[in-house]
Short mmCIF file of C-alpha atoms in Angstrom, two decimals:
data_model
loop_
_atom_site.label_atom_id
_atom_site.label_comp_id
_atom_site.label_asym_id
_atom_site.label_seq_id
_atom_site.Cartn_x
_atom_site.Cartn_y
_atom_site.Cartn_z
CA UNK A 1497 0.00 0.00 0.00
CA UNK A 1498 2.56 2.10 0.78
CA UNK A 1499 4.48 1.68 -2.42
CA UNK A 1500 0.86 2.30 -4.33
CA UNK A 1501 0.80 6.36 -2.23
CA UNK A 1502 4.89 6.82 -3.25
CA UNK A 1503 4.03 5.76 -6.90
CA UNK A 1504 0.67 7.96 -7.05
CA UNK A 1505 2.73 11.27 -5.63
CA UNK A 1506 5.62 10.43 -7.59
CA UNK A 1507 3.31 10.29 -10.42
CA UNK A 1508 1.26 13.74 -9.12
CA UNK A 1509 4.24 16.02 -8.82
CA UNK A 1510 5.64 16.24 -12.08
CA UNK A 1511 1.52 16.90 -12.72
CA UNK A 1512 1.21 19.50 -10.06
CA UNK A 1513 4.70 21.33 -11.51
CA UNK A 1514 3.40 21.19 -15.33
CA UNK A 1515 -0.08 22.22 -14.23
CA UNK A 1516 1.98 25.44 -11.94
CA UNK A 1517 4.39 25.89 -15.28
CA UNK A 1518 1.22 25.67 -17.42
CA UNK A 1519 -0.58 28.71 -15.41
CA UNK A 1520 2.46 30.52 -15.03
CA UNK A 1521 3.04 30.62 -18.93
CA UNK A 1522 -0.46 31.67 -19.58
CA UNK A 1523 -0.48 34.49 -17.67
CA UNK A 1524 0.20 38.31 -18.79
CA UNK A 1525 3.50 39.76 -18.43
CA UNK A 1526 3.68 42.64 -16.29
CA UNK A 1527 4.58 45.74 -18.71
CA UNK A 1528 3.12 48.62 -20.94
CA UNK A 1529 1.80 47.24 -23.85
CA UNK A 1530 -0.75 48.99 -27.34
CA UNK A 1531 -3.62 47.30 -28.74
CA UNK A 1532 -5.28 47.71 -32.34
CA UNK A 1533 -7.03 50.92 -33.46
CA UNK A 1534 -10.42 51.56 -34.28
CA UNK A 1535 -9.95 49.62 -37.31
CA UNK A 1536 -8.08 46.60 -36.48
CA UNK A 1537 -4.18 47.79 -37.33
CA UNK A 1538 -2.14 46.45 -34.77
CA UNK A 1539 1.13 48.12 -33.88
CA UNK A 1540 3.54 45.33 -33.82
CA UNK A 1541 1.47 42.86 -36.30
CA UNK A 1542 0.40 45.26 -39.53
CA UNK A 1543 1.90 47.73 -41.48
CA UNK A 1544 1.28 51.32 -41.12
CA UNK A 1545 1.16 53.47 -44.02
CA UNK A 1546 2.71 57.20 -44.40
CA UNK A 1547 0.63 59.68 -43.83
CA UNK A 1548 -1.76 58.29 -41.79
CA UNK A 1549 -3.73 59.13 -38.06
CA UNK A 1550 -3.57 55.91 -35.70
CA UNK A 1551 -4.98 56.27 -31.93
CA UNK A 1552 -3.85 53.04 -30.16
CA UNK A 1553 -5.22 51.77 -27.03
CA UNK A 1554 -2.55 51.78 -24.64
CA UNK A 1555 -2.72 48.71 -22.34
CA UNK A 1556 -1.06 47.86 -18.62
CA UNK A 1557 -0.92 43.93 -17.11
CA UNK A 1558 0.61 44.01 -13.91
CA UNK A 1559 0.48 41.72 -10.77
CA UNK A 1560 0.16 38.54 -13.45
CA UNK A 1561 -3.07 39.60 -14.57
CA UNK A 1562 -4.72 40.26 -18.21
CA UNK A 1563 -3.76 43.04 -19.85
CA UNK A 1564 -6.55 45.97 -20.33
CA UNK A 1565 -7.02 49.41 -21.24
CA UNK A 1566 -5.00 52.23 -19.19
CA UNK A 1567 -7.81 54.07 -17.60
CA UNK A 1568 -7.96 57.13 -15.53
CA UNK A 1569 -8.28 55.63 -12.34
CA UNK A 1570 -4.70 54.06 -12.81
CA UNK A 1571 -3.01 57.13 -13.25
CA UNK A 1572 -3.87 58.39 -9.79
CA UNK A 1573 -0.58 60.05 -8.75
CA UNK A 1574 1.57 58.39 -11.80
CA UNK A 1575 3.23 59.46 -14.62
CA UNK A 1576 2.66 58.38 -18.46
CA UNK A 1577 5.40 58.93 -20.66
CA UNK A 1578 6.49 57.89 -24.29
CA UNK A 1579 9.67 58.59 -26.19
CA UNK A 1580 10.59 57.92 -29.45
CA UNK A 1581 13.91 55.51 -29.72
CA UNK A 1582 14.30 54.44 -33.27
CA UNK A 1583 12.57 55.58 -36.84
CA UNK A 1584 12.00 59.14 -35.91
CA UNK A 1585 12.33 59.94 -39.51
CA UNK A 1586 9.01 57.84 -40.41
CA UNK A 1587 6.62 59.54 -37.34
CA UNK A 1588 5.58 62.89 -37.67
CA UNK A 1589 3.56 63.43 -34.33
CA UNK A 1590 3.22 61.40 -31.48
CA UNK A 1591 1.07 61.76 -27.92
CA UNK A 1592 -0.86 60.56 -25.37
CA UNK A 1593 -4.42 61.33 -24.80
CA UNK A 1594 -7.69 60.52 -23.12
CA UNK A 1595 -10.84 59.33 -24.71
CA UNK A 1596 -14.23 58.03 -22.32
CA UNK A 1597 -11.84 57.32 -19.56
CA UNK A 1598 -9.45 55.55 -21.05
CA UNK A 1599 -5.61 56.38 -22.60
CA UNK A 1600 -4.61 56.10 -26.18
CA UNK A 1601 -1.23 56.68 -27.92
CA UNK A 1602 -1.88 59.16 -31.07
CA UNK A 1603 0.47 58.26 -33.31
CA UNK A 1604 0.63 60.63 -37.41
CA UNK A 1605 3.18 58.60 -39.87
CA UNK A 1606 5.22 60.55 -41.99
CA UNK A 1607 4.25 61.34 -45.49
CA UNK A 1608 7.59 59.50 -46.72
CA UNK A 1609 8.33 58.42 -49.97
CA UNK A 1610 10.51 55.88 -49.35
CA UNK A 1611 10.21 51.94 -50.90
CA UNK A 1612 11.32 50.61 -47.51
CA UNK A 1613 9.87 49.71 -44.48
CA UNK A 1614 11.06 51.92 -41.60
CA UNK A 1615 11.46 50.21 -37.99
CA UNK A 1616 9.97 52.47 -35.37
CA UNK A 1617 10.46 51.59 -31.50
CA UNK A 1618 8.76 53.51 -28.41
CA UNK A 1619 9.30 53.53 -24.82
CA UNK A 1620 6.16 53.75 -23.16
CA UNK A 1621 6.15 54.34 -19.00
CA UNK A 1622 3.95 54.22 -16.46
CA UNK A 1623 5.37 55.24 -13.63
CA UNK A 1624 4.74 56.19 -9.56
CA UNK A 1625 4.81 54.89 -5.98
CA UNK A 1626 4.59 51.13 -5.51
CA UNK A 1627 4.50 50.51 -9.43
CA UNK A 1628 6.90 51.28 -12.23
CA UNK A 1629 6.40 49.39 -15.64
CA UNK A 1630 8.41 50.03 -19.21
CA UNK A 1631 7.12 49.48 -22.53
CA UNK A 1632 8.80 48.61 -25.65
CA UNK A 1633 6.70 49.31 -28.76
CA UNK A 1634 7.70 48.18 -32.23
CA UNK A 1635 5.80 49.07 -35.06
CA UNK A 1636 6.77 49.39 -39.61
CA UNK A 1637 5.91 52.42 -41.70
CA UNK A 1638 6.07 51.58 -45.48
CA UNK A 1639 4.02 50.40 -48.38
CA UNK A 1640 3.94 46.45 -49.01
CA UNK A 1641 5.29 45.53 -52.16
CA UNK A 1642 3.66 43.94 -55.10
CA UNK A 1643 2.65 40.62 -55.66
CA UNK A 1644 5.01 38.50 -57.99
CA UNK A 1645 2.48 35.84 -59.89
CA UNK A 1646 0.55 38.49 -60.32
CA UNK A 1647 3.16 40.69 -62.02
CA UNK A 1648 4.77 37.82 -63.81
CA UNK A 1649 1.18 36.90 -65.44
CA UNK A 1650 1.35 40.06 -67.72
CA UNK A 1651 1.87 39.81 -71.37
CA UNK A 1652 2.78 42.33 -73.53
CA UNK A 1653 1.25 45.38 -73.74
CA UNK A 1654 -1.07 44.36 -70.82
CA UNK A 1655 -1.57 47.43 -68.16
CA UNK A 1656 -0.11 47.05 -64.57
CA UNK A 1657 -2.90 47.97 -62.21
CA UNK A 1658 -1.69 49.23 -59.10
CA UNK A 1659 -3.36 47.97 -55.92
CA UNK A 1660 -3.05 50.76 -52.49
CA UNK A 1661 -2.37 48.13 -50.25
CA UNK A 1662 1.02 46.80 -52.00
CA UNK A 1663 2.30 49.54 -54.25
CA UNK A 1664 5.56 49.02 -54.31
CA UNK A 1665 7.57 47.15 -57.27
CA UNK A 1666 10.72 46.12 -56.83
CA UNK A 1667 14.31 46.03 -59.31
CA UNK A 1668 13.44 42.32 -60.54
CA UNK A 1669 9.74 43.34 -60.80
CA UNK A 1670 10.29 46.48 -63.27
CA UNK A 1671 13.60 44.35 -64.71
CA UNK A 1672 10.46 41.67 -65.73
CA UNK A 1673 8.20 44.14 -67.10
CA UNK A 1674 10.73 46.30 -68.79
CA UNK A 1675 11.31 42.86 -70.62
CA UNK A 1676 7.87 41.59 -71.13
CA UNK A 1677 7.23 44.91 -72.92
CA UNK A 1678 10.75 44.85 -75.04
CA UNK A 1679 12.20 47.38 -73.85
CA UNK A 1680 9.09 50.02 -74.46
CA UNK A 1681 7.58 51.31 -71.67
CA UNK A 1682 4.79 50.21 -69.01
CA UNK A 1683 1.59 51.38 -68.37
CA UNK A 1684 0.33 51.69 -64.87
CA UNK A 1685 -3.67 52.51 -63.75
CA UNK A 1686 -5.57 53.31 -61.22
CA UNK A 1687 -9.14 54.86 -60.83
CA UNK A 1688 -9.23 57.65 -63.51
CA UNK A 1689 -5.52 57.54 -64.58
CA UNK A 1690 -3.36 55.64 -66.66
CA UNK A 1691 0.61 56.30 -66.78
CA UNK A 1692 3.18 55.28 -69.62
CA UNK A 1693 6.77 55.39 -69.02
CA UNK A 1694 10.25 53.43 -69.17
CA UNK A 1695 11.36 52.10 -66.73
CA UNK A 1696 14.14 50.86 -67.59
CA UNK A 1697 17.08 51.20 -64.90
CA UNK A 1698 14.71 51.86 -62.09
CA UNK A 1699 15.81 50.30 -58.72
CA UNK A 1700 12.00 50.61 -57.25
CA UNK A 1701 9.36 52.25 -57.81
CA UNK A 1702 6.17 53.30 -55.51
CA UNK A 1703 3.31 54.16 -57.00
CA UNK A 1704 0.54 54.51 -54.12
CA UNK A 1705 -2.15 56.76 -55.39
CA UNK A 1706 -5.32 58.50 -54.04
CA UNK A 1707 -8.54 60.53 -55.02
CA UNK A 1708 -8.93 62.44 -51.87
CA UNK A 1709 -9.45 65.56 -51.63
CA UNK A 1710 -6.55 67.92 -50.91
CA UNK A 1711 -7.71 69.59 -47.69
CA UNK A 1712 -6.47 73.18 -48.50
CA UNK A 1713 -7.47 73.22 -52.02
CA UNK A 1714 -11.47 72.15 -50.89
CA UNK A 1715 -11.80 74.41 -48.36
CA UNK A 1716 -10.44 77.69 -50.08
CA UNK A 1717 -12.99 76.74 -53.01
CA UNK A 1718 -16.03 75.20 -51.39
CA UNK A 1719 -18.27 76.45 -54.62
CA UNK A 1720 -16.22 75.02 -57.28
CA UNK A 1721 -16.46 71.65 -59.21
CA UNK A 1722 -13.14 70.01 -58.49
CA UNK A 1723 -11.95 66.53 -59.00
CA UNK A 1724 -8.03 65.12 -57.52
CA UNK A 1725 -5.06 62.62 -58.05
CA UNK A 1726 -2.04 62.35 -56.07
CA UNK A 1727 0.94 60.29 -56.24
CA UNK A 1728 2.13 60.92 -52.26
CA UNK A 1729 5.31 59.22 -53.40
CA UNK A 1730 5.86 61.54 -55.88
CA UNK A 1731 7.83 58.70 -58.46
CA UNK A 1732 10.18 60.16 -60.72
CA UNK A 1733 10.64 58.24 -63.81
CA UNK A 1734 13.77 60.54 -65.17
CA UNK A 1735 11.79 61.09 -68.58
CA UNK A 1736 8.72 62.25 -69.70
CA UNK A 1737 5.78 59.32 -69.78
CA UNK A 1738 2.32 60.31 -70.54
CA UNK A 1739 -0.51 60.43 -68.31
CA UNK A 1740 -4.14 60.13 -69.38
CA UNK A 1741 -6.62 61.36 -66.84
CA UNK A 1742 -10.46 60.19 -67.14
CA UNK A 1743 -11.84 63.55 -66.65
CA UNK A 1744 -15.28 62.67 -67.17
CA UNK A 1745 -15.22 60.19 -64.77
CA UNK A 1746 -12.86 62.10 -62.00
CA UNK A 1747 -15.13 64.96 -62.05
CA UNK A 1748 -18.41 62.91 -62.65
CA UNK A 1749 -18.91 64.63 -66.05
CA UNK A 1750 -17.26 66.64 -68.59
CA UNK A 1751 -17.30 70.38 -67.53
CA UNK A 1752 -17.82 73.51 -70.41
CA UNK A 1753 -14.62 74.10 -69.28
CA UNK A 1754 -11.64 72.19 -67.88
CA UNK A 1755 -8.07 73.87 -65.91
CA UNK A 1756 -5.25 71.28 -64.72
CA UNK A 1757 -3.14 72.30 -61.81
CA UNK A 1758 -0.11 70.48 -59.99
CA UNK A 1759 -0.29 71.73 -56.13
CA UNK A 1760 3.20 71.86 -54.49
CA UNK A 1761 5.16 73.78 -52.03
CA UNK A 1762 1.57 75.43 -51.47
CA UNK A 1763 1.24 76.43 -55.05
CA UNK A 1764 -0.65 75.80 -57.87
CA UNK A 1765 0.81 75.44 -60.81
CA UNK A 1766 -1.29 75.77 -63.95
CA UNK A 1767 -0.40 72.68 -66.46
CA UNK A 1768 -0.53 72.88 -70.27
CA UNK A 1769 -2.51 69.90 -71.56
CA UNK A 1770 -3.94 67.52 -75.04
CA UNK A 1771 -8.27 67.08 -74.65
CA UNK A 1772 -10.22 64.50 -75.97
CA UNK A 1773 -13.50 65.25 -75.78
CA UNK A 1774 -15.59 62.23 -77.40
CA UNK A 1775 -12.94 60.11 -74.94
CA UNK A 1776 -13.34 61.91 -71.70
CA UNK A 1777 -10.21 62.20 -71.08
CA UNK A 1778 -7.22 64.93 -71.15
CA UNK A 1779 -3.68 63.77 -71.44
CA UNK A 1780 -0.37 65.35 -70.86
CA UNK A 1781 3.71 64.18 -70.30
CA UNK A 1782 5.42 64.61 -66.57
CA UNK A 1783 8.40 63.00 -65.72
CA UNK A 1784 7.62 62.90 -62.46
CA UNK A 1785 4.35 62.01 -60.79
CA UNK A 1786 2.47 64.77 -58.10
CA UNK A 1787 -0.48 65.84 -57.09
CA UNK A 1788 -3.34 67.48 -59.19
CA UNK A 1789 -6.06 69.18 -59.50
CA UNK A 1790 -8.86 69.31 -62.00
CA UNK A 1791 -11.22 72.16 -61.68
CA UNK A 1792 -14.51 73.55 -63.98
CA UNK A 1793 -13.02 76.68 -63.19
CA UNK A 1794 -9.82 78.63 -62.85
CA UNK A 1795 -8.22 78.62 -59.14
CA UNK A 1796 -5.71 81.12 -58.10
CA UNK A 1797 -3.99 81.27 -54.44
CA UNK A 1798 -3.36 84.82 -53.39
CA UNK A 1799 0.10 85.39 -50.93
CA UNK A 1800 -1.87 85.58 -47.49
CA UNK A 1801 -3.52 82.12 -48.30
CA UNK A 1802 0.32 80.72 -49.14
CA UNK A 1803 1.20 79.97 -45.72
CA UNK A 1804 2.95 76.45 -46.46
CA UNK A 1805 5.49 73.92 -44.74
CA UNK A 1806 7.76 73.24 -47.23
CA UNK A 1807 8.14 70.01 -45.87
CA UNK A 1808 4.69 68.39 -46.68
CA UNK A 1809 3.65 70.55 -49.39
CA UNK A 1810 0.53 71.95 -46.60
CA UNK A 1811 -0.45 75.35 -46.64
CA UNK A 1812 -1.65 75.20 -42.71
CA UNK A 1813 0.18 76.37 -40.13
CA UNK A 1814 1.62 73.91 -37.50
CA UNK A 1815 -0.29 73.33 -34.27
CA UNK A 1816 0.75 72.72 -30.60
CA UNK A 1817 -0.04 68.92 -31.11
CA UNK A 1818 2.65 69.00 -33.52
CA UNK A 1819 5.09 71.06 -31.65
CA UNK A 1820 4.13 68.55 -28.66
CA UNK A 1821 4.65 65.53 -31.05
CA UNK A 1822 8.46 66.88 -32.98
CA UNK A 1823 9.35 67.16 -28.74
CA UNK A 1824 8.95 63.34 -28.50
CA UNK A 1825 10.75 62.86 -32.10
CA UNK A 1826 13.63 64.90 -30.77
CA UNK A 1827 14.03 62.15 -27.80
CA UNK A 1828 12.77 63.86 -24.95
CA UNK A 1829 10.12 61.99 -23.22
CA UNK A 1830 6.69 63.53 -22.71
CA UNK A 1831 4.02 62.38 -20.28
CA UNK A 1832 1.04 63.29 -18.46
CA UNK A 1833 -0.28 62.47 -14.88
CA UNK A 1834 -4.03 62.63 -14.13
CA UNK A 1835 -4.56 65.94 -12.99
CA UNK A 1836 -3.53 67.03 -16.37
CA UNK A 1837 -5.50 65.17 -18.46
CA UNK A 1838 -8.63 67.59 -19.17
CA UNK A 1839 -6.14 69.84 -21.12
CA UNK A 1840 -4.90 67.34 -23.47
#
């Protein structure tokens, strides 16, 4: 009998150690940590894209227990703080902020150009008496690239359409095509455009496009008909191509009358172009890709309304969340403790 107990606990303690090891692995690691936005990106999981507004959940676990939203309660005499470690270059603004009770990080990606995917790394802390917990963040800004099979299925001839969500091509990629088309050049299209060019030579190329409305454009002329295409990128090809805009269909009809800008710098610059009536469409032969305007009328920005940052091509001014947010960038850390938080 006594050998049948020794066998049974000999048996039950490796049990009763797996079973401790087993809880002990499932439970949350005390630390600082972000969860996914509004619309399901997560930080350290998806790809952000330039120029875009995230507001991440920022999360705590401490004492073993499930992680969960930062609320105000927990920052009762403690101090929230993030700084900016690596990738400054791909983060424009960064900052903390509350929402119904609970804390977010705000995070606004640079507008870069770039074919790579930049590493960014935060430090977020939550800090006070009795409790101290650090935060390492990772997160990618960049474009995804293009998909091969896809690519490699063209013929001759046969238009590239670009997809938003992977618009980057590669050397090999634009080597392939460049061949597939002997030598002549490509066509790439999107909603309302088509592009022509070589490219021939071209290490990558990123061709992420939009339709959006340029903010300061829209709201200096509410009243007028006005239609939009940018290339954020900005892809230079090194020699003229020639790109055909669907007018009829960017500005859901053909106008009497029909005036092409490029806005840059804060500027509008009035472009020279070839119409085609019958075809809807108006053509003309940039080298390098921007961002336009189409308008039923013509558009003129007087010298007080030219208030730009050169940087970004924006004719606004820049705010205090942005002067809060280049602080962070610079490597200072910035926080807030809870009797600050109605000024946020």
């Amino acid at each position: 009998m006594k050998r049948l107990v020794c066998l049974i606990c000999a048996l039950a303690l490796p049990l009763m150690l797996m079973g401790g090891l087993a809880t002990w692995a499932g439970a949350e690691i005390n630390g600082v940590f972000l969860g996914a936005d509004d619309s399901g990106i997560h930080p350290g999981e998806d790809l952000l894209r330039p120029g875009e507004h995230y507001d991440f959940p920022i999360l705590l676990a401490k004492d073993g227990n499930a992680q969960y939203q930062l609320k105000d309660s927990d920052l009762d005499g403690r101090r929230l703080t993030v700084q900016t470690i690596q990738g400054k270059e791909a983060i424009e603004n960064v900052r903390l902020w509350q929402r119904d009770g609970g804390y977010y990080l705000s995070v606004d990606t640079a507008a870069e150009s770039s074919t790579e995917e930049i590493p960014v790394e935060m430090r977020i802390r939550y800090a006070g008496e009795g409790d101290s917990f650090t935060g390492s963040v990772s997160m990618t800004v960049g474009y995804a690239t293009a998909d091969d099979p896809q690519l490699y299925s063209l013929g001759e001839g046969e238009f590239v359409s670009m997809d938003n969500d992977a618009p980057v091509l590669t050397g090999d990629q634009l080597k392939r095509l460049t061949e597939v088309n002997g030598h002549e050049g490509v066509t790439f299209t999107g909603t309302g455009w088509r592009y022509e060019a070589s490219v021939a030579g071209m290490n990558s190329l990123n061709l992420t496009w939009d339709n959006r409305p340029i903010e300061e454009i829209s709201n200096l002329f509410p009243e007028h008909q006005l239609a939009f295409l940018s290339f954020p990128a900005l892809p230079d090809f090194g020699s003229n191509g020639t790109l055909t805009l669907d007018a009829a269909e960017l500005m859901d009809g053909w106008p009497e009358e029909i005036y092409l800008y490029r806005y840059a710098y804060g500027e509008l610059f009035p472009l020279t172009f070839e119409e085609d009536a019958q075809a809807g469409t108006i053509t003309f032969h940039p080298s390098q890709l921007s961002r336009y305007v189409l308008s039923a009328e013509p558009l003129e920005i007087t010298a007080e309304e030219n208030a730009y940052n050169p940087q970004t091509g924006d004719i606004s001014r820049p705010g205090a969340a942005l002067i809060l947010g280049l602080t962070a960038l610079s490597g200072a850390w910035i926080g807030l403790k809870r009797k600050d938080h109605h000024s946020l």
